[in-house]
Amino acid sequence: MARDLPFSIQLHSARLFPPVTDHLPRLAALGYTNVEPTEALYDDPSALRETLDESDLTALSGHFSLHMLETDPDAACRIAETLGMRLLVCPFAPVEARPVVTDEWRRFGDRLAAIARLLRSRGFGFAWHNHDYEFRPLRDGSMPIQHIAADPVVHLQVDVAWVALAGIDPQPWLEGYAGRIAAIHVKDIAPRGGRSGEDGWADIGAGIVPWPKLWKTAITAGASLLVAEHDNPSDFDRFARRSIDAMRTFAAMTKVEPSSPAR
């Protein structure tokens, strides 16, 4: 049987419908038990924790900027401890500081490994969250993701939809990094020409990403958090409702083991 995982949602998806914390009781009522905050919500971690507790929600992971993780890791750890997090995720490299050539990506991977080791010494996990650019080949044929994850101490939060948008089949990558995938962003892509007002993203289960198959692959690869996300929903409540319905279906399908052939 598959593991029972919390139904989780990334609060970045609600940023266009503030205040974000007002959505927490509704998310709990829908059946979510875990949320993933971003740095925009860390001004008062104690107040956020109180609000989460009131809705019986956890925040087992959170996004933290590269700047904070490198310049003030103590602050990041204090926030994570207050909120009960076990995984700190770095969501991107700022465009102006993003590596370009292979050697720069190798050095960047070394920086992430240093962050990961420090956080591990404090009792936290660390993961890198990808976009599409990590899966676009460099001049030597390698991909940035290979340098980012060169050190096994760096784990991954795989945003499957961004991998697909880079023209890459996500399944072999999930399988190839099995044991190092801490979490998954469950995101969907609208059929070509659809949802232009939502930047081409779709509610989970309403797009072209083969989630029934990838959900099982992600769990088999070791992901302990599968987090619903939409980068630009026109209606956050609609997205949250439809997405948890889809994720319930995927989870139920994953739990069904095929019958043994008759002998």
PDB file of C-alpha atoms in Angstrom:
ATOM      1  CA  MET A   1       0.000   0.000   0.000  1.00  0.00           C
ATOM      2  CA  ALA A   2       1.174   3.532  -0.694  1.00  0.00           C
ATOM      3  CA  ARG A   3       2.025   5.852   2.168  1.00  0.00           C
ATOM      4  CA  ASP A   4      -0.650   8.253   3.341  1.00  0.00           C
ATOM      5  CA  LEU A   5       0.668  11.748   2.644  1.00  0.00           C
ATOM      6  CA  PRO A   6      -0.822  15.063   3.732  1.00  0.00           C
ATOM      7  CA  PHE A   7      -2.831  16.978   1.168  1.00  0.00           C
ATOM      8  CA  SER A   8      -0.715  20.101   0.757  1.00  0.00           C
ATOM      9  CA  ILE A   9      -0.965  23.418  -1.071  1.00  0.00           C
ATOM     10  CA  GLN A  10       1.568  26.167  -1.812  1.00  0.00           C
ATOM     11  CA  LEU A  11       0.351  29.499  -0.413  1.00  0.00           C
ATOM     12  CA  HIS A  12       2.106  31.369  -3.234  1.00  0.00           C
ATOM     13  CA  SER A  13      -0.950  30.345  -5.260  1.00  0.00           C
ATOM     14  CA  ALA A  14      -3.124  32.622  -3.090  1.00  0.00           C
ATOM     15  CA  ARG A  15      -0.912  35.719  -3.201  1.00  0.00           C
ATOM     16  CA  LEU A  16      -3.219  37.539  -5.653  1.00  0.00           C
ATOM     17  CA  PHE A  17      -6.145  37.114  -3.239  1.00  0.00           C
ATOM     18  CA  PRO A  18      -4.906  38.673   0.009  1.00  0.00           C
ATOM     19  CA  PRO A  19      -4.803  38.366   2.870  1.00  0.00           C
ATOM     20  CA  VAL A  20      -3.434  34.893   2.292  1.00  0.00           C
ATOM     21  CA  THR A  21      -4.035  33.728   5.852  1.00  0.00           C
ATOM     22  CA  ASP A  22      -7.769  34.338   5.464  1.00  0.00           C
ATOM     23  CA  HIS A  23      -7.858  31.306   3.166  1.00  0.00           C
ATOM     24  CA  LEU A  24      -6.552  28.886   5.786  1.00  0.00           C
ATOM     25  CA  PRO A  25      -9.906  27.869   7.375  1.00  0.00           C
ATOM     26  CA  ARG A  26     -11.371  27.261   3.912  1.00  0.00           C
ATOM     27  CA  LEU A  27      -8.381  25.134   2.908  1.00  0.00           C
ATOM     28  CA  ALA A  28      -8.780  23.055   6.037  1.00  0.00           C
ATOM     29  CA  ALA A  29     -12.495  22.633   5.343  1.00  0.00           C
ATOM     30  CA  LEU A  30     -11.668  21.346   1.861  1.00  0.00           C
ATOM     31  CA  GLY A  31      -9.427  18.693   3.372  1.00  0.00           C
ATOM     32  CA  TYR A  32      -5.937  20.168   3.133  1.00  0.00           C
ATOM     33  CA  THR A  33      -3.875  19.405   6.208  1.00  0.00           C
ATOM     34  CA  ASN A  34      -0.603  21.074   5.244  1.00  0.00           C
ATOM     35  CA  VAL A  35       0.446  24.317   3.564  1.00  0.00           C
ATOM     36  CA  GLU A  36       3.743  25.574   2.175  1.00  0.00           C
ATOM     37  CA  PRO A  37       4.400  29.237   2.995  1.00  0.00           C
ATOM     38  CA  THR A  38       6.804  31.607   1.284  1.00  0.00           C
ATOM     39  CA  GLU A  39       9.050  34.321   2.681  1.00  0.00           C
ATOM     40  CA  ALA A  40       6.300  36.914   2.162  1.00  0.00           C
ATOM     41  CA  LEU A  41       4.505  35.364   5.164  1.00  0.00           C
ATOM     42  CA  TYR A  42       7.423  35.274   7.618  1.00  0.00           C
ATOM     43  CA  ASP A  43       7.163  38.767   9.131  1.00  0.00           C
ATOM     44  CA  ASP A  44       5.631  37.314  12.307  1.00  0.00           C
ATOM     45  CA  PRO A  45       6.247  33.555  12.430  1.00  0.00           C
ATOM     46  CA  SER A  46       4.613  33.160  15.851  1.00  0.00           C
ATOM     47  CA  ALA A  47       1.394  34.774  14.638  1.00  0.00           C
ATOM     48  CA  LEU A  48       1.444  32.625  11.513  1.00  0.00           C
ATOM     49  CA  ARG A  49       1.916  29.497  13.622  1.00  0.00           C
ATOM     50  CA  GLU A  50      -1.030  30.493  15.806  1.00  0.00           C
ATOM     51  CA  THR A  51      -3.200  31.012  12.724  1.00  0.00           C
ATOM     52  CA  LEU A  52      -2.159  27.643  11.312  1.00  0.00           C
ATOM     53  CA  ASP A  53      -2.882  25.925  14.602  1.00  0.00           C
ATOM     54  CA  GLU A  54      -6.355  27.456  14.715  1.00  0.00           C
ATOM     55  CA  SER A  55      -7.156  25.683  11.441  1.00  0.00           C
ATOM     56  CA  ASP A  56      -5.347  22.450  12.382  1.00  0.00           C
ATOM     57  CA  LEU A  57      -2.874  22.995   9.549  1.00  0.00           C
ATOM     58  CA  THR A  58       0.836  22.228   9.503  1.00  0.00           C
ATOM     59  CA  ALA A  59       3.614  23.861   7.489  1.00  0.00           C
ATOM     60  CA  LEU A  60       6.080  21.025   7.070  1.00  0.00           C
ATOM     61  CA  SER A  61       8.037  22.862   4.377  1.00  0.00           C
ATOM     62  CA  GLY A  62       8.583  26.444   3.341  1.00  0.00           C
ATOM     63  CA  HIS A  63      10.313  28.523   0.700  1.00  0.00           C
ATOM     64  CA  PHE A  64      13.285  30.664   1.703  1.00  0.00           C
ATOM     65  CA  SER A  65      15.299  32.967  -0.538  1.00  0.00           C
ATOM     66  CA  LEU A  66      18.858  32.133  -1.463  1.00  0.00           C
ATOM     67  CA  HIS A  67      19.860  35.460   0.108  1.00  0.00           C
ATOM     68  CA  MET A  68      18.426  34.568   3.528  1.00  0.00           C
ATOM     69  CA  LEU A  69      19.792  31.038   3.473  1.00  0.00           C
ATOM     70  CA  GLU A  70      23.301  32.286   2.726  1.00  0.00           C
ATOM     71  CA  THR A  71      23.438  35.511   4.742  1.00  0.00           C
ATOM     72  CA  ASP A  72      21.184  34.765   7.727  1.00  0.00           C
ATOM     73  CA  PRO A  73      20.657  31.024   8.088  1.00  0.00           C
ATOM     74  CA  ASP A  74      20.026  31.496  11.807  1.00  0.00           C
ATOM     75  CA  ALA A  75      16.923  33.540  11.011  1.00  0.00           C
ATOM     76  CA  ALA A  76      15.728  30.910   8.530  1.00  0.00           C
ATOM     77  CA  CYS A  77      16.174  28.173  11.123  1.00  0.00           C
ATOM     78  CA  ARG A  78      14.325  30.192  13.782  1.00  0.00           C
ATOM     79  CA  ILE A  79      11.392  30.690  11.405  1.00  0.00           C
ATOM     80  CA  ALA A  80      11.366  27.019  10.448  1.00  0.00           C
ATOM     81  CA  GLU A  81      11.485  25.909  14.077  1.00  0.00           C
ATOM     82  CA  THR A  82       8.651  28.271  15.057  1.00  0.00           C
ATOM     83  CA  LEU A  83       6.462  26.974  12.235  1.00  0.00           C
ATOM     84  CA  GLY A  84       7.311  23.321  12.780  1.00  0.00           C
ATOM     85  CA  MET A  85       8.984  22.894   9.402  1.00  0.00           C
ATOM     86  CA  ARG A  86      11.243  19.995   8.589  1.00  0.00           C
ATOM     87  CA  LEU A  87      12.225  21.039   5.042  1.00  0.00           C
ATOM     88  CA  LEU A  88      13.569  24.386   3.816  1.00  0.00           C
ATOM     89  CA  VAL A  89      13.313  24.922   0.067  1.00  0.00           C
ATOM     90  CA  CYS A  90      15.195  27.454  -2.056  1.00  0.00           C
ATOM     91  CA  PRO A  91      12.803  28.362  -4.885  1.00  0.00           C
ATOM     92  CA  PHE A  92      15.020  30.061  -7.491  1.00  0.00           C
ATOM     93  CA  ALA A  93      18.167  32.001  -8.301  1.00  0.00           C
ATOM     94  CA  PRO A  94      17.537  35.693  -9.059  1.00  0.00           C
ATOM     95  CA  VAL A  95      17.970  36.417 -12.760  1.00  0.00           C
ATOM     96  CA  GLU A  96      20.764  38.911 -12.150  1.00  0.00           C
ATOM     97  CA  ALA A  97      22.721  36.336 -10.138  1.00  0.00           C
ATOM     98  CA  ARG A  98      21.815  33.241 -12.129  1.00  0.00           C
ATOM     99  CA  PRO A  99      24.747  31.195 -13.490  1.00  0.00           C
ATOM    100  CA  VAL A 100      25.196  31.031 -17.246  1.00  0.00           C
ATOM    101  CA  VAL A 101      28.068  28.667 -18.081  1.00  0.00           C
ATOM    102  CA  THR A 102      28.922  25.227 -16.751  1.00  0.00           C
ATOM    103  CA  ASP A 103      31.665  26.292 -14.314  1.00  0.00           C
ATOM    104  CA  GLU A 104      29.334  28.871 -12.777  1.00  0.00           C
ATOM    105  CA  TRP A 105      26.660  26.224 -12.290  1.00  0.00           C
ATOM    106  CA  ARG A 106      29.209  23.920 -10.653  1.00  0.00           C
ATOM    107  CA  ARG A 107      30.138  26.632  -8.182  1.00  0.00           C
ATOM    108  CA  PHE A 108      26.465  27.317  -7.594  1.00  0.00           C
ATOM    109  CA  GLY A 109      25.956  23.645  -6.778  1.00  0.00           C
ATOM    110  CA  ASP A 110      28.765  23.912  -4.229  1.00  0.00           C
ATOM    111  CA  ARG A 111      26.995  26.857  -2.588  1.00  0.00           C
ATOM    112  CA  LEU A 112      23.770  24.871  -2.316  1.00  0.00           C
ATOM    113  CA  ALA A 113      25.649  21.927  -0.824  1.00  0.00           C
ATOM    114  CA  ALA A 114      27.111  24.222   1.836  1.00  0.00           C
ATOM    115  CA  ILE A 115      23.583  25.430   2.706  1.00  0.00           C
ATOM    116  CA  ALA A 116      22.324  21.850   2.839  1.00  0.00           C
ATOM    117  CA  ARG A 117      25.086  20.747   5.206  1.00  0.00           C
ATOM    118  CA  LEU A 118      24.513  23.666   7.530  1.00  0.00           C
ATOM    119  CA  LEU A 119      20.768  23.064   7.670  1.00  0.00           C
ATOM    120  CA  ARG A 120      21.290  19.352   8.206  1.00  0.00           C
ATOM    121  CA  SER A 121      23.509  20.158  11.191  1.00  0.00           C
ATOM    122  CA  ARG A 122      20.572  22.121  12.605  1.00  0.00           C
ATOM    123  CA  GLY A 123      18.156  19.255  12.073  1.00  0.00           C
ATOM    124  CA  PHE A 124      16.485  20.432   8.858  1.00  0.00           C
ATOM    125  CA  GLY A 125      16.299  19.095   5.335  1.00  0.00           C
ATOM    126  CA  PHE A 126      17.099  21.231   2.303  1.00  0.00           C
ATOM    127  CA  ALA A 127      15.821  21.069  -1.275  1.00  0.00           C
ATOM    128  CA  TRP A 128      16.129  23.034  -4.480  1.00  0.00           C
ATOM    129  CA  HIS A 129      12.940  23.919  -6.372  1.00  0.00           C
ATOM    130  CA  ASN A 130      13.354  23.911 -10.143  1.00  0.00           C
ATOM    131  CA  HIS A 131      11.921  25.922 -12.996  1.00  0.00           C
ATOM    132  CA  ASP A 132      12.433  25.172 -16.692  1.00  0.00           C
ATOM    133  CA  TYR A 133      15.881  26.756 -17.068  1.00  0.00           C
ATOM    134  CA  GLU A 134      17.589  24.037 -15.011  1.00  0.00           C
ATOM    135  CA  PHE A 135      16.555  21.516 -17.675  1.00  0.00           C
ATOM    136  CA  ARG A 136      17.831  23.404 -20.719  1.00  0.00           C
ATOM    137  CA  PRO A 137      21.180  22.104 -22.009  1.00  0.00           C
ATOM    138  CA  LEU A 138      24.351  24.158 -21.594  1.00  0.00           C
ATOM    139  CA  ARG A 139      26.963  24.418 -24.324  1.00  0.00           C
ATOM    140  CA  ASP A 140      28.746  21.277 -23.150  1.00  0.00           C
ATOM    141  CA  GLY A 141      25.478  19.295 -23.249  1.00  0.00           C
ATOM    142  CA  SER A 142      25.057  19.093 -19.499  1.00  0.00           C
ATOM    143  CA  MET A 143      22.056  20.572 -17.712  1.00  0.00           C
ATOM    144  CA  PRO A 144      22.122  22.966 -14.754  1.00  0.00           C
ATOM    145  CA  ILE A 145      20.094  20.506 -12.670  1.00  0.00           C
ATOM    146  CA  GLN A 146      22.975  18.032 -12.871  1.00  0.00           C
ATOM    147  CA  HIS A 147      25.348  20.565 -11.303  1.00  0.00           C
ATOM    148  CA  ILE A 148      22.784  21.758  -8.777  1.00  0.00           C
ATOM    149  CA  ALA A 149      22.298  18.177  -7.565  1.00  0.00           C
ATOM    150  CA  ALA A 150      25.887  17.012  -8.037  1.00  0.00           C
ATOM    151  CA  ASP A 151      26.336  16.642  -4.274  1.00  0.00           C
ATOM    152  CA  PRO A 152      23.946  14.055  -2.784  1.00  0.00           C
ATOM    153  CA  VAL A 153      23.358  16.305   0.224  1.00  0.00           C
ATOM    154  CA  VAL A 154      21.244  18.575  -2.024  1.00  0.00           C
ATOM    155  CA  HIS A 155      17.739  17.196  -2.370  1.00  0.00           C
ATOM    156  CA  LEU A 156      15.050  18.334  -4.781  1.00  0.00           C
ATOM    157  CA  GLN A 157      11.542  19.703  -4.789  1.00  0.00           C
ATOM    158  CA  VAL A 158      10.627  18.811  -8.338  1.00  0.00           C
ATOM    159  CA  ASP A 159       8.168  21.117 -10.075  1.00  0.00           C
ATOM    160  CA  VAL A 160       7.010  18.603 -12.639  1.00  0.00           C
ATOM    161  CA  ALA A 161       5.167  21.092 -14.860  1.00  0.00           C
ATOM    162  CA  TRP A 162       8.278  23.242 -15.317  1.00  0.00           C
ATOM    163  CA  VAL A 163      10.247  20.136 -16.299  1.00  0.00           C
ATOM    164  CA  ALA A 164       7.599  19.331 -18.906  1.00  0.00           C
ATOM    165  CA  LEU A 165       7.665  22.902 -20.226  1.00  0.00           C
ATOM    166  CA  ALA A 166      11.389  22.500 -20.851  1.00  0.00           C
ATOM    167  CA  GLY A 167      10.489  19.678 -23.236  1.00  0.00           C
ATOM    168  CA  ILE A 168      11.655  16.957 -20.872  1.00  0.00           C
ATOM    169  CA  ASP A 169       9.754  13.855 -19.793  1.00  0.00           C
ATOM    170  CA  PRO A 170       9.628  14.195 -15.978  1.00  0.00           C
ATOM    171  CA  GLN A 171       9.332  10.475 -15.233  1.00  0.00           C
ATOM    172  CA  PRO A 172      12.953   9.408 -15.907  1.00  0.00           C
ATOM    173  CA  TRP A 173      14.192  12.334 -13.821  1.00  0.00           C
ATOM    174  CA  LEU A 174      11.965  11.400 -10.909  1.00  0.00           C
ATOM    175  CA  GLU A 175      13.198   7.833 -11.152  1.00  0.00           C
ATOM    176  CA  GLY A 176      16.822   8.903 -11.589  1.00  0.00           C
ATOM    177  CA  TYR A 177      16.830  11.013  -8.423  1.00  0.00           C
ATOM    178  CA  ALA A 178      14.908   8.492  -6.319  1.00  0.00           C
ATOM    179  CA  GLY A 179      15.833   8.867  -2.671  1.00  0.00           C
ATOM    180  CA  ARG A 180      16.721  12.532  -3.124  1.00  0.00           C
ATOM    181  CA  ILE A 181      13.281  13.897  -3.927  1.00  0.00           C
ATOM    182  CA  ALA A 182      12.007  15.531  -0.773  1.00  0.00           C
ATOM    183  CA  ALA A 183       8.853  17.029  -2.244  1.00  0.00           C
ATOM    184  CA  ILE A 184       6.916  17.578  -5.459  1.00  0.00           C
ATOM    185  CA  HIS A 185       5.047  20.594  -6.761  1.00  0.00           C
ATOM    186  CA  VAL A 186       1.862  19.243  -8.275  1.00  0.00           C
ATOM    187  CA  LYS A 187       1.094  21.671 -11.079  1.00  0.00           C
ATOM    188  CA  ASP A 188      -0.730  21.262 -14.380  1.00  0.00           C
ATOM    189  CA  ILE A 189      -0.430  22.779 -17.848  1.00  0.00           C
ATOM    190  CA  ALA A 190      -3.453  23.797 -19.909  1.00  0.00           C
ATOM    191  CA  PRO A 191      -3.817  22.370 -23.425  1.00  0.00           C
ATOM    192  CA  ARG A 192      -2.192  24.548 -26.076  1.00  0.00           C
ATOM    193  CA  GLY A 193      -4.019  27.869 -26.348  1.00  0.00           C
ATOM    194  CA  GLY A 194      -6.023  27.311 -23.169  1.00  0.00           C
ATOM    195  CA  ARG A 195      -6.135  29.391 -19.988  1.00  0.00           C
ATOM    196  CA  SER A 196      -4.264  32.325 -21.528  1.00  0.00           C
ATOM    197  CA  GLY A 197      -5.546  34.501 -18.694  1.00  0.00           C
ATOM    198  CA  GLU A 198      -3.814  32.172 -16.253  1.00  0.00           C
ATOM    199  CA  ASP A 199      -0.472  32.082 -18.071  1.00  0.00           C
ATOM    200  CA  GLY A 200      -1.264  28.682 -19.535  1.00  0.00           C
ATOM    201  CA  TRP A 201      -1.504  26.873 -16.184  1.00  0.00           C
ATOM    202  CA  ALA A 202      -4.451  24.656 -15.297  1.00  0.00           C
ATOM    203  CA  ASP A 203      -6.138  23.298 -12.208  1.00  0.00           C
ATOM    204  CA  ILE A 204      -4.616  19.956 -11.275  1.00  0.00           C
ATOM    205  CA  GLY A 205      -6.178  17.169 -13.281  1.00  0.00           C
ATOM    206  CA  ALA A 206      -7.556  19.559 -15.905  1.00  0.00           C
ATOM    207  CA  GLY A 207      -4.367  19.840 -17.925  1.00  0.00           C
ATOM    208  CA  ILE A 208      -1.999  17.720 -19.964  1.00  0.00           C
ATOM    209  CA  VAL A 209       0.459  16.541 -17.304  1.00  0.00           C
ATOM    210  CA  PRO A 210      -0.055  12.765 -16.780  1.00  0.00           C
ATOM    211  CA  TRP A 211      -0.516  13.053 -13.042  1.00  0.00           C
ATOM    212  CA  PRO A 212      -2.074   9.639 -12.316  1.00  0.00           C
ATOM    213  CA  LYS A 213       1.172   8.016 -13.476  1.00  0.00           C
ATOM    214  CA  LEU A 214       3.553  10.648 -12.103  1.00  0.00           C
ATOM    215  CA  TRP A 215       1.900  10.723  -8.674  1.00  0.00           C
ATOM    216  CA  LYS A 216       2.821   7.078  -8.137  1.00  0.00           C
ATOM    217  CA  THR A 217       6.310   7.638  -9.561  1.00  0.00           C
ATOM    218  CA  ALA A 218       6.871  10.553  -7.182  1.00  0.00           C
ATOM    219  CA  ILE A 219       5.865   8.530  -4.143  1.00  0.00           C
ATOM    220  CA  THR A 220       7.992   5.583  -5.241  1.00  0.00           C
ATOM    221  CA  ALA A 221      10.927   8.002  -5.623  1.00  0.00           C
ATOM    222  CA  GLY A 222      10.542   9.001  -1.975  1.00  0.00           C
ATOM    223  CA  ALA A 223       8.627  12.282  -2.032  1.00  0.00           C
ATOM    224  CA  SER A 224       6.978  12.855   1.348  1.00  0.00           C
ATOM    225  CA  LEU A 225       5.146  16.028   0.336  1.00  0.00           C
ATOM    226  CA  LEU A 226       3.107  16.549  -2.834  1.00  0.00           C
ATOM    227  CA  VAL A 227       2.132  20.199  -2.897  1.00  0.00           C
ATOM    228  CA  ALA A 228      -0.578  21.666  -5.145  1.00  0.00           C
ATOM    229  CA  GLU A 229       0.418  24.870  -6.928  1.00  0.00           C
ATOM    230  CA  HIS A 230      -0.865  27.244  -9.595  1.00  0.00           C
ATOM    231  CA  ASP A 231       1.263  30.282 -10.449  1.00  0.00           C
ATOM    232  CA  ASN A 232      -1.584  32.517 -11.581  1.00  0.00           C
ATOM    233  CA  PRO A 233      -5.112  31.264 -10.825  1.00  0.00           C
ATOM    234  CA  SER A 234      -7.967  33.600 -11.680  1.00  0.00           C
ATOM    235  CA  ASP A 235      -9.948  32.054  -8.820  1.00  0.00           C
ATOM    236  CA  PHE A 236      -7.944  30.609  -5.932  1.00  0.00           C
ATOM    237  CA  ASP A 237     -10.924  28.902  -4.286  1.00  0.00           C
ATOM    238  CA  ARG A 238     -11.758  27.116  -7.541  1.00  0.00           C
ATOM    239  CA  PHE A 239      -8.173  25.970  -7.943  1.00  0.00           C
ATOM    240  CA  ALA A 240      -7.949  24.716  -4.363  1.00  0.00           C
ATOM    241  CA  ARG A 241     -11.256  22.834  -4.572  1.00  0.00           C
ATOM    242  CA  ARG A 242     -10.684  21.174  -7.931  1.00  0.00           C
ATOM    243  CA  SER A 243      -7.100  20.330  -7.161  1.00  0.00           C
ATOM    244  CA  ILE A 244      -7.717  18.496  -3.906  1.00  0.00           C
ATOM    245  CA  ASP A 245     -10.473  16.519  -5.622  1.00  0.00           C
ATOM    246  CA  ALA A 246      -7.975  15.476  -8.286  1.00  0.00           C
ATOM    247  CA  MET A 247      -5.268  14.660  -5.753  1.00  0.00           C
ATOM    248  CA  ARG A 248      -7.683  12.494  -3.777  1.00  0.00           C
ATOM    249  CA  THR A 249      -8.343  10.553  -6.964  1.00  0.00           C
ATOM    250  CA  PHE A 250      -4.625  10.133  -7.692  1.00  0.00           C
ATOM    251  CA  ALA A 251      -3.951   9.016  -4.123  1.00  0.00           C
ATOM    252  CA  ALA A 252      -6.785   6.468  -4.233  1.00  0.00           C
ATOM    253  CA  MET A 253      -5.508   5.090  -7.550  1.00  0.00           C
ATOM    254  CA  THR A 254      -2.009   4.762  -6.118  1.00  0.00           C
ATOM    255  CA  LYS A 255      -3.237   2.744  -3.156  1.00  0.00           C
ATOM    256  CA  VAL A 256      -4.881   0.135  -5.378  1.00  0.00           C
ATOM    257  CA  GLU A 257      -2.398  -2.671  -5.963  1.00  0.00           C
ATOM    258  CA  PRO A 258      -2.905  -4.873  -9.052  1.00  0.00           C
ATOM    259  CA  SER A 259      -4.329  -8.283  -8.350  1.00  0.00           C
ATOM    260  CA  SER A 260      -1.996 -11.265  -8.580  1.00  0.00           C
ATOM    261  CA  PRO A 261      -2.589 -13.356 -11.693  1.00  0.00           C
ATOM    262  CA  ALA A 262      -4.539 -16.540 -11.143  1.00  0.00           C
ATOM    263  CA  ARG A 263      -2.461 -19.665 -10.873  1.00  0.00           C
TER     264      ARG A 263
END
